[in-house]
Coordinates of C-alpha atoms and ligand atoms in Angstrom, one line a residue:
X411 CA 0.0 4.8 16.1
X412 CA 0.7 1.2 14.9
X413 CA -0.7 1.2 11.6
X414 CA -1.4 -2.5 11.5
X415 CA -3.7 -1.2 14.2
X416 CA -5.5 1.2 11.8
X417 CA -8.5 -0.8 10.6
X418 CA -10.6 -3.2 12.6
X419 CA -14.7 -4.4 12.2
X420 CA -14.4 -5.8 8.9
X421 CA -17.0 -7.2 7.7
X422 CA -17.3 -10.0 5.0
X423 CA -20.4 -10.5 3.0
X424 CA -21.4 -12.8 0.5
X425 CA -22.4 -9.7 -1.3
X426 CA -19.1 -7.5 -0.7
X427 CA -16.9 -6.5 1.9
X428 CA -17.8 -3.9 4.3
X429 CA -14.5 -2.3 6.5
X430 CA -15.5 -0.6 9.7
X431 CA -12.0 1.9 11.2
X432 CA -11.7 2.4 14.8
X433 CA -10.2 5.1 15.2
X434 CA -9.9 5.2 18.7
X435 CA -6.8 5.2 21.0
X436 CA -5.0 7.5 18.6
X437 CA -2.5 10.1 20.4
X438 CA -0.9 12.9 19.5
X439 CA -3.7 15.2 18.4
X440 CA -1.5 18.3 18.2
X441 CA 1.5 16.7 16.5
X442 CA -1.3 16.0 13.9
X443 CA -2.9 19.4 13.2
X444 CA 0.4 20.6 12.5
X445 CA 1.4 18.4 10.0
X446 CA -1.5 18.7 8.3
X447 CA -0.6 22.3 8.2
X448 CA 2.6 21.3 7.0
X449 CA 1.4 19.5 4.3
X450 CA -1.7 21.2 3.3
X451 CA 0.1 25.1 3.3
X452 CA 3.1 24.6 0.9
X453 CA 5.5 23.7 3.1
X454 CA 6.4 20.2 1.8
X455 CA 7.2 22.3 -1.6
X456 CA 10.9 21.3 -0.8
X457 CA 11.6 19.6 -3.8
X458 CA 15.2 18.4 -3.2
X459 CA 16.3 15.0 -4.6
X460 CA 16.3 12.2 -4.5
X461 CA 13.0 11.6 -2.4
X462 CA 11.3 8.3 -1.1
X463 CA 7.6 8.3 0.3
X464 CA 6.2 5.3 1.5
X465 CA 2.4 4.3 2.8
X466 CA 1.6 4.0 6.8
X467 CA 5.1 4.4 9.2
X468 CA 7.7 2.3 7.6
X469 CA 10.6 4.6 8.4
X470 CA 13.4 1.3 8.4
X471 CA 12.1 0.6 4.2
X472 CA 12.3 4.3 3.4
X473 CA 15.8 4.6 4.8
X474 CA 17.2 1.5 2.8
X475 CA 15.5 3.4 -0.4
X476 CA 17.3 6.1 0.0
X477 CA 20.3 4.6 1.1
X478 CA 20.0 3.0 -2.4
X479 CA 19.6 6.8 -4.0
X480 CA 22.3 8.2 -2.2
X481 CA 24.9 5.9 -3.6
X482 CA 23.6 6.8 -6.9
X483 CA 21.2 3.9 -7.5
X484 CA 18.2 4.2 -9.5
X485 CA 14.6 5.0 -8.3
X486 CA 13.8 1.0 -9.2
X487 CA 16.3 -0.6 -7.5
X488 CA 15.3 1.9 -4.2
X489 CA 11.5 0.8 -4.2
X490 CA 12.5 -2.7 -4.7
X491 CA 15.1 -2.6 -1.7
X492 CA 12.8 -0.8 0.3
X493 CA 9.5 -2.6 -0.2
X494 CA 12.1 -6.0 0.6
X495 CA 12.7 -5.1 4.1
X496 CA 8.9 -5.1 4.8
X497 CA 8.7 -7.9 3.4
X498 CA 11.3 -9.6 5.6
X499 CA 9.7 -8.1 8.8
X500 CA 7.8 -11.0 10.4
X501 CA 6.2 -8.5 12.7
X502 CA 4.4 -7.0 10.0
X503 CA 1.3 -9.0 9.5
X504 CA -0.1 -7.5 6.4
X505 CA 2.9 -7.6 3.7
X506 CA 5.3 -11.0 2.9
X507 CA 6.7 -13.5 5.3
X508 CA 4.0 -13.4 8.4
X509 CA 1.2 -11.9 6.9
X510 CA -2.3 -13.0 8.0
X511 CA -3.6 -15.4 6.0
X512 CA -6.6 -15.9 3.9
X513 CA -9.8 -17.7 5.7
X514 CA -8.6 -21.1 5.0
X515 CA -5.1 -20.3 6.2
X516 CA -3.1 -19.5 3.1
X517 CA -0.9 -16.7 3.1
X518 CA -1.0 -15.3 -0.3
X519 CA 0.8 -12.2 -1.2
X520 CA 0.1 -9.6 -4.2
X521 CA 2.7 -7.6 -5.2
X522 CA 4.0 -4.9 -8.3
X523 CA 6.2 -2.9 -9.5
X524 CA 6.8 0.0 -11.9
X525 CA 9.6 1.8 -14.2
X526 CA 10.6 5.1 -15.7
X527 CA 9.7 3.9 -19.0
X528 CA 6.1 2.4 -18.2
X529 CA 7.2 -1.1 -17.9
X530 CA 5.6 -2.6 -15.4
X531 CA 5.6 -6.5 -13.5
X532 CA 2.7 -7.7 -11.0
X533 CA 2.5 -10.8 -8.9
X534 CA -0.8 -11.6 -7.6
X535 CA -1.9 -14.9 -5.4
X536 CA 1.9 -16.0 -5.3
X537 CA 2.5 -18.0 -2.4
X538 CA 5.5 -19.5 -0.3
X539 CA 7.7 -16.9 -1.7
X540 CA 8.4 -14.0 0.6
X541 CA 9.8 -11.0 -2.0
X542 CA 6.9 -10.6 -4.0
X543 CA 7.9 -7.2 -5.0
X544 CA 11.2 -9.1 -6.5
X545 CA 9.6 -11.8 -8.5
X546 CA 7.1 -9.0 -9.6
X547 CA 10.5 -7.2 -10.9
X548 CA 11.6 -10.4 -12.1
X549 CA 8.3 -11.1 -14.2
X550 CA 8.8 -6.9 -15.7
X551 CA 12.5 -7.9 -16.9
X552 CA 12.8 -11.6 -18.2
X553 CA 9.1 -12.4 -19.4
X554 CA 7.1 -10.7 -22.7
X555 CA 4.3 -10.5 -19.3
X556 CA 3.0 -8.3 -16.9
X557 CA 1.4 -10.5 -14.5
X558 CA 2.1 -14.0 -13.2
X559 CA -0.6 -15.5 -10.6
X560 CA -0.9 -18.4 -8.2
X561 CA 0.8 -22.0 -9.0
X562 CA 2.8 -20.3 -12.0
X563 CA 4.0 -17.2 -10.2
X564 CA 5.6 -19.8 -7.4
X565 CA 7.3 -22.2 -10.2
X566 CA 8.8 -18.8 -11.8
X567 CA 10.1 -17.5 -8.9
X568 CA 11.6 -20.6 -7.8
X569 CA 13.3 -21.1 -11.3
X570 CA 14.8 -17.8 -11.2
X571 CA 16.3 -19.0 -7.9
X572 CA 13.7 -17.6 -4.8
X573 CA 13.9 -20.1 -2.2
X574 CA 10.0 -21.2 -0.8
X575 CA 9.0 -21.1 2.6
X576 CA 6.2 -21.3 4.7
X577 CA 5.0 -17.5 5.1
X578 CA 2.4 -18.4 7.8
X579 CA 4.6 -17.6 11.6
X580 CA 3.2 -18.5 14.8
X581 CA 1.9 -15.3 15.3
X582 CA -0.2 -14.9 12.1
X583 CA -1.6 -18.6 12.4
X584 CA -2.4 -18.0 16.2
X585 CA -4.3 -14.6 14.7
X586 CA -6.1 -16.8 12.4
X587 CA -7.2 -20.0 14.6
X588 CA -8.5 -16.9 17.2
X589 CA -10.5 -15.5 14.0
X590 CA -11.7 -18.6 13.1
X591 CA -13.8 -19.4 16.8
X592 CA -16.1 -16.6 15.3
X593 CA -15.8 -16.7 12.2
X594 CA -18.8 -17.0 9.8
X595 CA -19.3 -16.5 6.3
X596 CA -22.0 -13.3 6.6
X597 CA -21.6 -11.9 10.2
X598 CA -19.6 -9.4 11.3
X599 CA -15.6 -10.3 11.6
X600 CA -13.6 -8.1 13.3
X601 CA -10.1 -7.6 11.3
X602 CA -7.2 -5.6 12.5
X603 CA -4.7 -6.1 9.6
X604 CA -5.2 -4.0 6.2
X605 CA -2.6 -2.4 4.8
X606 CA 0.4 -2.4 1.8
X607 CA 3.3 -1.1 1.4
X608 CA 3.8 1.0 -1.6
X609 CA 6.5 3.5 -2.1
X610 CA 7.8 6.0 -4.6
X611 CA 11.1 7.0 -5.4
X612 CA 12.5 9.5 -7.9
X613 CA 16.2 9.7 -7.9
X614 CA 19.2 12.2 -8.7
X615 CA 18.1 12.2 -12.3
X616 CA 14.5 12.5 -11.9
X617 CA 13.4 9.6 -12.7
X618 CA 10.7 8.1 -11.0
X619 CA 10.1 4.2 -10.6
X620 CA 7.0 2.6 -7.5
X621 CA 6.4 -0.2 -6.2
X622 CA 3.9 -2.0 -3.8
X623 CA 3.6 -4.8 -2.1
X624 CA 0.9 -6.8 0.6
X625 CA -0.8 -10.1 2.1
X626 CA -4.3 -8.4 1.3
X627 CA -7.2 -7.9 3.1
X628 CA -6.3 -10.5 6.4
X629 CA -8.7 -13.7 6.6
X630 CA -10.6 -13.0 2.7
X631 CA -12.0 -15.4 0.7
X632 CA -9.2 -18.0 -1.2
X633 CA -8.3 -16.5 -4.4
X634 CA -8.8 -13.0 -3.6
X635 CA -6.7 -10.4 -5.6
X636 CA -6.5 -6.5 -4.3
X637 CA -5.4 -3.5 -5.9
X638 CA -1.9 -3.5 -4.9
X639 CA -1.2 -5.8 -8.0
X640 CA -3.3 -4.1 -10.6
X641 CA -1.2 -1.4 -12.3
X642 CA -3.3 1.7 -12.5
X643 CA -5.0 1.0 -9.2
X644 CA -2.7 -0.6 -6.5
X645 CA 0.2 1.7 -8.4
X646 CA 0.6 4.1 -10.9
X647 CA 4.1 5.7 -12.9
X648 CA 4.7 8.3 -15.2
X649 CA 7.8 9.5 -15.6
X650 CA 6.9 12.5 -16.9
X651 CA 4.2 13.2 -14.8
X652 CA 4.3 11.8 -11.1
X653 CA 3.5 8.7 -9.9
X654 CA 0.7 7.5 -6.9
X655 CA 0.4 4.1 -4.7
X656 CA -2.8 3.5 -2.6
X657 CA -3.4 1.7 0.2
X658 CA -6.4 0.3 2.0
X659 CA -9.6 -1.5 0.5
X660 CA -8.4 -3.0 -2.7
X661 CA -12.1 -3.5 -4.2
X662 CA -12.8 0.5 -3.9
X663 CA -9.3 1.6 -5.6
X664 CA -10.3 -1.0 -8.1
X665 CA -13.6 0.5 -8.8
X666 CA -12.3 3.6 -9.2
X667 CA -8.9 2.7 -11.1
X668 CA -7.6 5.1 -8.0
X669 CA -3.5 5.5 -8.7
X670 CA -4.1 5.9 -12.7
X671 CA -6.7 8.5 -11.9
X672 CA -4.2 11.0 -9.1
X673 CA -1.7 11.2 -12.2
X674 CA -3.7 11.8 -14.8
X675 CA -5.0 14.7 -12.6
X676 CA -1.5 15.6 -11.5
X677 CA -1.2 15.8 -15.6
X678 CA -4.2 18.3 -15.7
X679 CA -2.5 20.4 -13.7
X680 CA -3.5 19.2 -10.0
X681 CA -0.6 19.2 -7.4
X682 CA -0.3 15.7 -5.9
X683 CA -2.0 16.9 -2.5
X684 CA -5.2 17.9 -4.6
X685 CA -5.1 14.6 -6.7
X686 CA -5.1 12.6 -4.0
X687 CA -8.4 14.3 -2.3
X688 CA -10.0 14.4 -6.0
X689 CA -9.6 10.7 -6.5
X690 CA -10.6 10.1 -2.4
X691 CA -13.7 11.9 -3.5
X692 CA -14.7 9.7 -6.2
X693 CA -15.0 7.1 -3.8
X694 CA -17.0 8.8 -1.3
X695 CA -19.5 10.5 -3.6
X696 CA -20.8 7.4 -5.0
X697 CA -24.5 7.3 -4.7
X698 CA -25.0 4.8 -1.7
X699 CA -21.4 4.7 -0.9
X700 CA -20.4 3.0 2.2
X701 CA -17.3 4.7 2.8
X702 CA -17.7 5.4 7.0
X703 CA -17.1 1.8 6.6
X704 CA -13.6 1.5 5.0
X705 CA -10.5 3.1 4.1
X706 CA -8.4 4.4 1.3
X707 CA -5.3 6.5 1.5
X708 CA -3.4 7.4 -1.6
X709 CA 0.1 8.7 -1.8
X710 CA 1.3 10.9 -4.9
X711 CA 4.5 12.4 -5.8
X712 CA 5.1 14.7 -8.7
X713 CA 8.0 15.0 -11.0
X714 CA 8.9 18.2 -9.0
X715 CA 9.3 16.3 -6.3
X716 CA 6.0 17.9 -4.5
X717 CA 4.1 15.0 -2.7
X718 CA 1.0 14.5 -1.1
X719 CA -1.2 12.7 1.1
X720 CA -5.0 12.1 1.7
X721 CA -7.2 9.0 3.1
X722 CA -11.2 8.8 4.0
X723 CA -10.4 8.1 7.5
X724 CA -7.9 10.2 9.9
X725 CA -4.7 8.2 11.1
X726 CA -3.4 7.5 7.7
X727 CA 0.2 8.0 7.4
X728 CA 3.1 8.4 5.2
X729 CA 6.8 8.1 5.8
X730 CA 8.9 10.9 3.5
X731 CA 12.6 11.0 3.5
X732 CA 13.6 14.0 1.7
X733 CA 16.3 16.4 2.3
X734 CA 18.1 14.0 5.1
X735 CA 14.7 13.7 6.8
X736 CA 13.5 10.6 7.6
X737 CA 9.9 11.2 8.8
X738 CA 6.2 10.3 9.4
X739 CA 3.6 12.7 8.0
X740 CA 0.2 12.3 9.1
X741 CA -2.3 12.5 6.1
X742 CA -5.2 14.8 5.8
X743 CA -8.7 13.3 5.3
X744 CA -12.0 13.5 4.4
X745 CA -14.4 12.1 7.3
X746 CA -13.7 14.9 10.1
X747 CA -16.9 14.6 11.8
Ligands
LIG1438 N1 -5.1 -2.6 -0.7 C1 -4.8 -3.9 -0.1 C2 -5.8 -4.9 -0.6 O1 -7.0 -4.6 -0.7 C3 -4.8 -4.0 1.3 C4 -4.3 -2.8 2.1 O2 -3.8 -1.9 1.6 O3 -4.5 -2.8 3.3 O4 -5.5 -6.0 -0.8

């Protein structure tokens, strides 16, 4: 399933925002069970390095990480390299060069990235500039900061030699003027694009380095930042522990400080796999949670190289490349009825 097909019914509220999945026209039923199987029995306990796992079915990025590993780069370099080839995909509307845009037609991208040794960079609100996850790397190494936004996060990249261009394709600004015949402020919008890229890597030394990277929730309001940027929510290292990425409705991982939490409950002892569900529980067991409304999916990896999976919603996916295989794993969830 196309996972920029994933979520659709959004609804944005003066109060909040309020993501309805359909989950219909989904195929492959039996392919699923069993990977569940696979992934909830042990059987991903293969713990060969270097690995790459990546959110939703971005099998071209995970092959360019670990084309990066297998010549011996680091885990940094392969989330970086990876995450870039999303980014350069026009077809993709929900990361870099083509993603939707915000209501008033700006494409603003959100974007971090994370090392062995805790360092950390984060772009958020950065415009014009297609490799977010590269000027987020750029702000980790040559600034005293961890985050650059909006008008500044532009001027740095270009000084550091990123070229600006206009990240709003035919495609996305046709999306947008067809969004905008219905569009209100309080009713109902239906959105079909909501989903980052964020990937792990831990290389032949066993070191472990993340990144993630996204054009946000499609059509929000102007000056909207997600999770993907926020380091312990959007993404989460530790290089002696594991490392987790989430994907799906920024303001909930927010809330819940959702990557941060799956490793410090990897560091108690959980396995990634039971992490994941933990933290997917704290959203869901919220008094007055909305949560049949929107999704989150978190991805986890340990230091072992054991990984895991788990989203409110069934037809979230990750893409694992371990062991020469390049694959799609469909995720376990919560809501089965
Ligand atoms: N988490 C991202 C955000 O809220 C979007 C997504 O993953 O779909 O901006």
């Amino acid at each position: 399933m196309n996972r920029r097909k994933f979520i659709k019914n959004t609804a944005l509220t003066s109060a909040g925002i309020a993501i309805g999945s359909s989950l219909a026209n989904c195929k492959n039923k039996s392919t699923h069970s069993t990977e569940i199987n696979a992934l909830t029995t042990g059987a991903n306990v293969k713990s060969k390095l270097p690995l790459v796992i990546a959110t939703w079915s971005v099998k071209e990025a995970t092959a360019k990480a670990m084309e990066v590993l297998d010549a011996g780069g680091n885990a940094l370099d392969a989330v970086e390299q990876g995450c870039k080839i999303e980014e350069a995909n026009e077809k993709g509307q929900s990361v870099g060069k083509g993603g939707l845009p915000d209501r008033d037609g700006k494409v603003t991208l959100d974007a971090c990235i994370m090392d062995k040794h805790g360092n950390c960079g984060a772009v958020v609100y950065l415009q014009n500039i297609t490799h977010a996850v590269s000027v987020a790397r750029k702000v980790m190494e040559d600034t005293p900061h961890v985050m650059l936004a909006g008008e500044g996060a532009k001027q740095f990249a270009i000084s550091k030699g990123f070229e600006p261009e206009d990240l709003l394709t035919e495609a996305s600004k046709q999306a947008w003027e067809k969004w905008k015949v219905e569009a209100k402020y309080k009713p109902i919008i239906n959105i079909e694009n909501h989903d980052t890229i964020g990937m792990l890597a831990i290389d032949k030394n066993g070191d472990i380095s993340g990144a993630c990277t996204t054009s946000g929730l499609a059509y929000k309001m102007g000056g909207r930042v997600g999770d993907s940027p926020i380091i312990g929510s959007g993404l989460f290292v530790d290089n002696e522990i594991g490392a987790c990425v989430a994907t799906g409705l920024g303001e909930e991982v927010v809330k819940t400080v959702g990557s941060f939490l799956v490793v410090e409950l990897m560091r108690q002892g959980k396995a990634p796999q039971k992490a994941c569900e933990e933290a997917i529980s704290r959203i869901v067991n919220k008094p007055n949670s909305n949560y049949k409304d929107f999704q989150v999916g978190y991805i986890a990896v340990n230091k072992k190289g054991e990984t895991g999976s788990y989203s409110i919603h069934q037809w979230f996916s990750m893409t694992k490349f371990q062991n020469g295989v390049n694959e799609q794993i469909q995720s376990d969830y919560f809501l089965k009825t």
